[in-house]
């Protein structure tokens, strides 16, 4: 009801500002944004109700929209994780504890420079004591190493001793194994 009231008030203030001689400026400054914003929300709500007339079809439509949002948002989230992980790579490679990791999942993070591509990785890291845990990280791959990385591949990594979720792949040692 508030949205409807905002739309009606916005249209009324805008119309009054046009019709009345010497109308205050605030009528336009308040009326136009109210009419546009609230009017758009009313339009979207009416369109949804007209497309999904029966009450039974509305929950299914909302679930379908949520599934689409998750499908579209997942690559963006992977890209953000990968980009954040590359910020601390040099420090982790310098002071990290060497261990191995198995690639569980690999996807493009949709960011690239001329010769390198940012890749989102899910790695199963093996601690020196034998315990395993999953880490989501990102790495820049050049064309020569991109073809050799696939799920199931064992990589040499270094783990930050303070934060075990910070992992950097030691590409020199990893590619030497092949």
mmCIF file of C-alpha atoms in Angstrom, residues 35-123:
data_model
loop_
_atom_site.group_PDB
_atom_site.id
_atom_site.type_symbol
_atom_site.label_atom_id
_atom_site.label_comp_id
_atom_site.label_asym_id
_atom_site.label_seq_id
_atom_site.Cartn_x
_atom_site.Cartn_y
_atom_site.Cartn_z
ATOM 1 C CA UNK A 35 6.218 8.740 -9.554
ATOM 2 C CA UNK A 36 9.124 7.052 -11.319
ATOM 3 C CA UNK A 37 10.347 4.818 -8.478
ATOM 4 C CA UNK A 38 7.025 3.808 -6.976
ATOM 5 C CA UNK A 39 5.367 3.659 -10.389
ATOM 6 C CA UNK A 40 8.054 1.245 -11.593
ATOM 7 C CA UNK A 41 7.553 -0.996 -8.553
ATOM 8 C CA UNK A 42 3.784 -0.999 -9.106
ATOM 9 C CA UNK A 43 4.331 -1.856 -12.782
ATOM 10 C CA UNK A 44 6.628 -4.788 -11.935
ATOM 11 C CA UNK A 45 4.183 -6.098 -9.334
ATOM 12 C CA UNK A 46 1.210 -5.835 -11.718
ATOM 13 C CA UNK A 47 3.166 -7.520 -14.509
ATOM 14 C CA UNK A 48 4.072 -10.425 -12.203
ATOM 15 C CA UNK A 49 0.461 -10.804 -11.062
ATOM 16 C CA UNK A 50 -0.847 -10.746 -14.640
ATOM 17 C CA UNK A 51 1.686 -13.332 -15.817
ATOM 18 C CA UNK A 52 1.052 -15.651 -12.858
ATOM 19 C CA UNK A 53 -2.664 -15.296 -12.232
ATOM 20 C CA UNK A 54 -3.263 -18.365 -10.074
ATOM 21 C CA UNK A 55 -1.998 -18.382 -6.491
ATOM 22 C CA UNK A 56 -0.548 -21.882 -7.088
ATOM 23 C CA UNK A 57 1.752 -20.726 -9.891
ATOM 24 C CA UNK A 58 3.267 -17.798 -7.975
ATOM 25 C CA UNK A 59 5.492 -19.784 -5.574
ATOM 26 C CA UNK A 60 6.836 -21.829 -8.508
ATOM 27 C CA UNK A 61 7.606 -18.604 -10.386
ATOM 28 C CA UNK A 62 9.434 -17.156 -7.374
ATOM 29 C CA UNK A 63 11.475 -20.382 -7.021
ATOM 30 C CA UNK A 64 12.367 -20.264 -10.724
ATOM 31 C CA UNK A 65 13.528 -16.636 -10.368
ATOM 32 C CA UNK A 66 15.660 -17.560 -7.334
ATOM 33 C CA UNK A 67 17.239 -20.459 -9.247
ATOM 34 C CA UNK A 68 18.051 -18.140 -12.157
ATOM 35 C CA UNK A 69 19.593 -15.605 -9.776
ATOM 36 C CA UNK A 70 21.780 -18.316 -8.220
ATOM 37 C CA UNK A 71 22.865 -19.571 -11.634
ATOM 38 C CA UNK A 72 23.797 -16.093 -12.808
ATOM 39 C CA UNK A 73 25.433 -15.080 -9.515
ATOM 40 C CA UNK A 74 27.673 -18.139 -9.101
ATOM 41 C CA UNK A 75 30.259 -17.161 -11.775
ATOM 42 C CA UNK A 76 30.435 -13.635 -10.369
ATOM 43 C CA UNK A 77 31.086 -14.986 -6.869
ATOM 44 C CA UNK A 78 33.816 -17.291 -8.211
ATOM 45 C CA UNK A 79 35.429 -14.342 -9.961
ATOM 46 C CA UNK A 80 35.495 -12.317 -6.741
ATOM 47 C CA UNK A 81 36.975 -15.204 -4.731
ATOM 48 C CA UNK A 82 39.675 -15.785 -7.352
ATOM 49 C CA UNK A 83 40.625 -12.119 -7.554
ATOM 50 C CA UNK A 84 40.868 -11.759 -3.760
ATOM 51 C CA UNK A 85 43.028 -14.882 -3.487
ATOM 52 C CA UNK A 86 45.649 -13.593 -5.919
ATOM 53 C CA UNK A 87 46.390 -10.508 -3.798
ATOM 54 C CA UNK A 88 48.393 -12.428 -1.191
ATOM 55 C CA UNK A 89 50.073 -14.952 -3.492
ATOM 56 C CA UNK A 90 53.635 -13.559 -3.287
ATOM 57 C CA UNK A 91 53.612 -13.411 0.511
ATOM 58 C CA UNK A 92 52.254 -16.952 0.800
ATOM 59 C CA UNK A 93 54.814 -18.305 -1.680
ATOM 60 C CA UNK A 94 57.622 -16.642 0.294
ATOM 61 C CA UNK A 95 56.603 -17.716 3.805
ATOM 62 C CA UNK A 96 54.148 -20.580 3.288
ATOM 63 C CA UNK A 97 54.407 -24.198 4.349
ATOM 64 C CA UNK A 98 54.884 -26.529 1.344
ATOM 65 C CA UNK A 99 52.297 -29.282 0.826
ATOM 66 C CA UNK A 100 50.160 -30.781 -1.935
ATOM 67 C CA UNK A 101 46.620 -30.178 -3.128
ATOM 68 C CA UNK A 102 44.284 -31.969 -5.519
ATOM 69 C CA UNK A 103 42.230 -29.909 -7.973
ATOM 70 C CA UNK A 104 38.542 -30.632 -7.312
ATOM 71 C CA UNK A 105 36.964 -27.971 -9.529
ATOM 72 C CA UNK A 106 38.250 -25.502 -12.089
ATOM 73 C CA UNK A 107 36.389 -22.628 -13.785
ATOM 74 C CA UNK A 108 37.218 -19.443 -15.610
ATOM 75 C CA UNK A 109 36.896 -16.309 -13.501
ATOM 76 C CA UNK A 110 36.203 -14.294 -16.677
ATOM 77 C CA UNK A 111 39.170 -11.965 -16.206
ATOM 78 C CA UNK A 112 42.257 -11.991 -18.332
ATOM 79 C CA UNK A 113 45.247 -9.971 -19.357
ATOM 80 C CA UNK A 114 47.031 -10.404 -22.649
ATOM 81 C CA UNK A 115 48.827 -13.639 -21.731
ATOM 82 C CA UNK A 116 47.257 -14.804 -18.464
ATOM 83 C CA UNK A 117 43.761 -15.891 -17.449
ATOM 84 C CA UNK A 118 42.342 -15.767 -13.938
ATOM 85 C CA UNK A 119 41.033 -19.191 -12.920
ATOM 86 C CA UNK A 120 38.831 -20.122 -9.955
ATOM 87 C CA UNK A 121 40.060 -23.299 -8.226
ATOM 88 C CA UNK A 122 38.623 -25.520 -5.532
ATOM 89 C CA UNK A 123 41.521 -27.448 -4.036
#
